[in-house]
Amino acid sequence: MTAASAPAQRGVLHRWGAVLPLTPATPLISLGEGDTPLVRSARIEALTGLDELWFKLEMCNPTGSFKDRGMVVAVAKAVEAGARAIMCASTGNTSASAAAYAARSGLESFVLVPGGNVAAGKLAQAIAFGTRLIEVDGNFDEALQAARELTSRHPVALVNSVNPHRIEGQKTAAYEVCEALGDAPDVLAIPVGNAGNITAYWKGFGECAEVGRSSTHPRMFGFQAAGAAPIVLGVPVEHPQTVASAIRIGKPASWAGATAARDESGGLIEAVTDDEILEAYRLLAGKEGIFCEPASAASVAGLLKLSREGRLRGGRAVAVITGNGLKDPDTAVSQYKPDVTRAPATVAGVERALGW
Ligand code: F0G
């Protein structure tokens, strides 16, 4: 291939290296993460009272979630530091991403997941990438506590979002939003689980305003599932429950980061019920062509709830669509009665079946 026809280098480390903690010794690994589409809502916008609603399609990252943006930085820095293995606790997406970047970099990976509560596609990914999968008899919060202690005792790098390199990588989504819109939006709507992502976006928007990439910053609107809403309640939830298994978290590690984002931005963190999440999940697929996972629909469910309560008046909002619907086929199947008709494999047979 000649130099002229060589494709441009892609990925978060190439694109955003100048605002990341890289050194000449950091390996510039990539699976092509970042640079995800920002698409305008076709139909839900009209239901919200917003002037503009945009979706940041983080589900388009290589392993199907926003986690890749931070994981590529965390894994590159682990390699730079001489690590041979990485570990995380996860509700599924972090483990899929960690396992992928470990495979890519020749590292061993260990993931702790809450037994029986991880969507099938995410487990399939972790297994395919060759991770050592440990299903713990407990919830995410307990798994994270174990992972923190294990990595302090053994020569294994922790790649949960308590690792600051994860936050650095994830903040690049805010840079992309400002670049695509020419400024920060008025509102950034985002699901909140362990609260790393809302913390990362707020850091990114702060930096963009500081260096003149934006003239303002958005109000940060975080949404938790009603059965797993510790930040809304102000106390940890011992037994979190929600259909949105990705955000089934009762004691978020970045709690303080989330409340800072909320308070400094004049935003809010509120709860949406599983019914509201699933309504938004079906609307996104049926009215926008966006098949996301239930946790991702929490951002849109939250905007629809605020709109119903008369609390959204105009402005431009971006909703972060954090993960791909293919990861959780069981929820998808349970939400729909498939409209399937059997027919012989002939023109006449299909016409008859369709009543044409
Ligand atoms: N959306 C999806 C699809 C997620 O997987 C997560 C978190 C969130 C939203 C919430 O982001 O934790 O930064 O507030 N998933 C983690 C995991 C916990 O293990 O995959 P957060």
CSV table of C-alpha atoms in Angstrom, one decimal, residues 72-237:
chain,number,residue,atom,x,y,z
A,72,VAL,CA,-7.9,1.8,25.7
A,73,VAL,CA,-6.1,4.4,27.9
A,74,ALA,CA,-6.2,2.2,31.0
A,75,VAL,CA,-4.7,-0.8,29.1
A,76,ALA,CA,-2.1,1.3,27.3
A,77,LYS,CA,-0.9,2.7,30.6
A,78,ALA,CA,-0.9,-0.7,32.2
A,79,VAL,CA,1.3,-2.0,29.4
A,80,GLU,CA,3.5,1.0,29.8
A,81,ALA,CA,3.9,0.3,33.5
A,82,GLY,CA,4.9,-3.3,32.8
A,83,ALA,CA,1.7,-5.0,33.8
A,84,ARG,CA,1.1,-8.6,32.6
A,85,ALA,CA,-2.5,-8.9,33.7
A,86,ILE,CA,-5.6,-6.7,34.3
A,87,MET,CA,-8.7,-7.2,36.5
A,88,CYS,CA,-12.1,-5.5,36.8
A,89,ALA,CA,-15.4,-6.1,38.4
A,90,SER,CA,-18.3,-5.5,36.0
A,91,THR,CA,-22.0,-5.7,35.2
A,92,GLY,CA,-20.8,-6.8,31.8
A,93,ASN,CA,-19.6,-4.0,29.5
A,94,THR,CA,-16.4,-3.2,31.3
A,95,SER,CA,-15.5,-6.9,31.3
A,96,ALA,CA,-16.2,-7.2,27.6
A,97,SER,CA,-14.0,-4.1,26.9
A,98,ALA,CA,-11.2,-5.1,29.3
A,99,ALA,CA,-11.1,-8.6,27.8
A,100,ALA,CA,-10.9,-7.3,24.3
A,101,TYR,CA,-8.1,-4.8,24.9
A,102,ALA,CA,-6.2,-7.4,27.0
A,103,ALA,CA,-6.4,-9.9,24.1
A,104,ARG,CA,-5.2,-7.2,21.7
A,105,SER,CA,-2.3,-6.4,23.9
A,106,GLY,CA,-1.3,-9.9,25.0
A,107,LEU,CA,-2.2,-9.4,28.6
A,108,GLU,CA,-4.1,-11.8,30.8
A,109,SER,CA,-7.4,-10.6,32.1
A,110,PHE,CA,-9.6,-11.5,35.0
A,111,VAL,CA,-13.1,-10.3,35.4
A,112,LEU,CA,-15.5,-10.6,38.4
A,113,VAL,CA,-19.2,-10.4,37.5
A,114,PRO,CA,-22.3,-10.8,39.7
A,115,GLY,CA,-23.4,-14.3,39.0
A,116,GLY,CA,-26.7,-14.6,37.1
A,117,ASN,CA,-27.0,-10.8,36.5
A,118,VAL,CA,-25.0,-10.2,33.4
A,119,ALA,CA,-26.7,-10.0,29.9
A,120,ALA,CA,-25.9,-12.9,27.7
A,121,GLY,CA,-24.1,-11.0,24.9
A,122,LYS,CA,-21.7,-9.5,27.3
A,123,LEU,CA,-20.7,-12.8,28.8
A,124,ALA,CA,-20.3,-14.2,25.2
A,125,GLN,CA,-17.9,-11.4,24.5
A,126,ALA,CA,-15.8,-11.9,27.6
A,127,ILE,CA,-15.6,-15.6,26.9
A,128,ALA,CA,-14.7,-15.1,23.2
A,129,PHE,CA,-11.9,-12.8,24.2
A,130,GLY,CA,-10.4,-15.5,26.4
A,131,THR,CA,-10.8,-13.8,29.8
A,132,ARG,CA,-10.7,-15.7,33.2
A,133,LEU,CA,-14.3,-15.2,34.2
A,134,ILE,CA,-15.2,-15.3,37.8
A,135,GLU,CA,-18.9,-15.3,38.6
A,136,VAL,CA,-19.2,-14.1,42.2
A,137,ASP,CA,-21.9,-15.0,44.6
A,138,GLY,CA,-22.9,-11.4,45.2
A,139,ASN,CA,-23.7,-8.1,43.5
A,140,PHE,CA,-21.5,-5.6,41.6
A,141,ASP,CA,-20.6,-3.6,44.6
A,142,GLU,CA,-19.2,-6.6,46.4
A,143,ALA,CA,-17.4,-7.7,43.3
A,144,LEU,CA,-15.7,-4.3,43.0
A,145,GLN,CA,-14.7,-4.4,46.6
A,146,ALA,CA,-13.1,-7.8,46.1
A,147,ALA,CA,-11.3,-6.6,42.9
A,148,ARG,CA,-9.9,-3.6,44.7
A,149,GLU,CA,-8.4,-5.8,47.4
A,150,LEU,CA,-7.2,-8.5,45.0
A,151,THR,CA,-5.3,-6.0,42.9
A,152,SER,CA,-3.7,-4.4,45.9
A,153,ARG,CA,-2.3,-7.8,46.9
A,154,HIS,CA,-1.4,-9.3,43.5
A,155,PRO,CA,0.6,-7.9,40.5
A,156,VAL,CA,-2.6,-7.2,38.5
A,157,ALA,CA,-3.7,-3.7,37.3
A,158,LEU,CA,-7.2,-2.7,38.2
A,159,VAL,CA,-9.1,-1.2,35.2
A,160,ASN,CA,-12.4,-0.2,36.8
A,161,SER,CA,-13.2,3.5,36.5
A,162,VAL,CA,-11.6,4.1,39.9
A,163,ASN,CA,-8.5,3.9,37.7
A,164,PRO,CA,-8.1,7.6,36.6
A,165,HIS,CA,-6.9,6.6,33.1
A,166,ARG,CA,-10.5,5.3,32.5
A,167,ILE,CA,-11.9,8.7,33.3
A,168,GLU,CA,-9.3,10.5,31.1
A,169,GLY,CA,-10.3,8.3,28.1
A,170,GLN,CA,-14.0,8.6,28.6
A,171,LYS,CA,-13.8,12.4,28.9
A,172,THR,CA,-12.9,12.5,25.1
A,173,ALA,CA,-16.6,11.9,24.3
A,174,ALA,CA,-17.3,15.4,25.7
A,175,TYR,CA,-14.6,16.8,23.3
A,176,GLU,CA,-16.3,15.1,20.4
A,177,VAL,CA,-19.7,16.5,21.3
A,178,CYS,CA,-18.4,20.0,21.5
A,179,GLU,CA,-16.6,19.6,18.2
A,180,ALA,CA,-19.6,18.2,16.4
A,181,LEU,CA,-22.0,20.8,17.7
A,182,GLY,CA,-19.6,23.7,17.6
A,183,ASP,CA,-20.2,24.3,21.3
A,184,ALA,CA,-21.4,22.4,24.4
A,185,PRO,CA,-25.1,21.5,24.4
A,186,ASP,CA,-27.5,23.0,27.0
A,187,VAL,CA,-28.1,19.6,28.6
A,188,LEU,CA,-26.2,16.3,28.7
A,189,ALA,CA,-28.5,13.3,29.6
A,190,ILE,CA,-26.7,10.2,30.8
A,191,PRO,CA,-27.4,7.0,32.6
A,192,VAL,CA,-25.6,6.6,36.0
A,193,GLY,CA,-24.4,3.4,37.4
A,194,ASN,CA,-21.0,3.4,39.0
A,195,ALA,CA,-20.9,7.1,38.1
A,196,GLY,CA,-17.6,7.1,36.2
A,197,ASN,CA,-19.0,8.3,33.0
A,198,ILE,CA,-20.9,11.3,34.3
A,199,THR,CA,-17.7,12.2,36.1
A,200,ALA,CA,-15.7,11.9,32.9
A,201,TYR,CA,-18.1,13.9,30.7
A,202,TRP,CA,-18.1,16.7,33.3
A,203,LYS,CA,-14.3,16.8,33.3
A,204,GLY,CA,-14.2,16.8,29.5
A,205,PHE,CA,-16.8,19.7,29.3
A,206,GLY,CA,-14.8,21.6,31.9
A,207,GLU,CA,-11.6,21.3,29.9
A,208,CYS,CA,-13.4,22.2,26.7
A,209,ALA,CA,-14.7,25.5,28.2
A,210,GLU,CA,-11.3,26.2,29.7
A,211,VAL,CA,-9.4,26.0,26.3
A,212,GLY,CA,-12.2,27.7,24.3
A,213,ARG,CA,-13.5,24.6,22.6
A,214,SER,CA,-16.9,25.6,24.0
A,215,SER,CA,-18.4,28.9,25.2
A,216,THR,CA,-20.4,27.3,28.0
A,217,HIS,CA,-20.9,24.0,29.7
A,218,PRO,CA,-24.1,21.8,29.8
A,219,ARG,CA,-26.3,21.1,32.7
A,220,MET,CA,-25.6,17.5,33.6
A,221,PHE,CA,-28.8,15.3,33.9
A,222,GLY,CA,-28.0,11.9,35.3
A,223,PHE,CA,-30.6,9.1,35.5
A,224,GLN,CA,-30.5,6.1,37.8
A,225,ALA,CA,-32.9,3.1,37.7
A,226,ALA,CA,-35.5,3.5,40.5
A,227,GLY,CA,-34.5,0.2,42.1
A,228,ALA,CA,-30.8,1.2,42.1
A,229,ALA,CA,-30.8,4.9,42.8
A,230,PRO,CA,-28.4,5.5,45.7
A,231,ILE,CA,-27.4,9.0,44.6
A,232,VAL,CA,-31.1,10.0,44.3
A,233,LEU,CA,-31.9,8.6,47.8
A,234,GLY,CA,-28.7,9.8,49.3
A,235,VAL,CA,-27.8,6.4,50.8
A,236,PRO,CA,-26.3,3.2,49.4
A,237,VAL,CA,-28.8,0.6,48.2
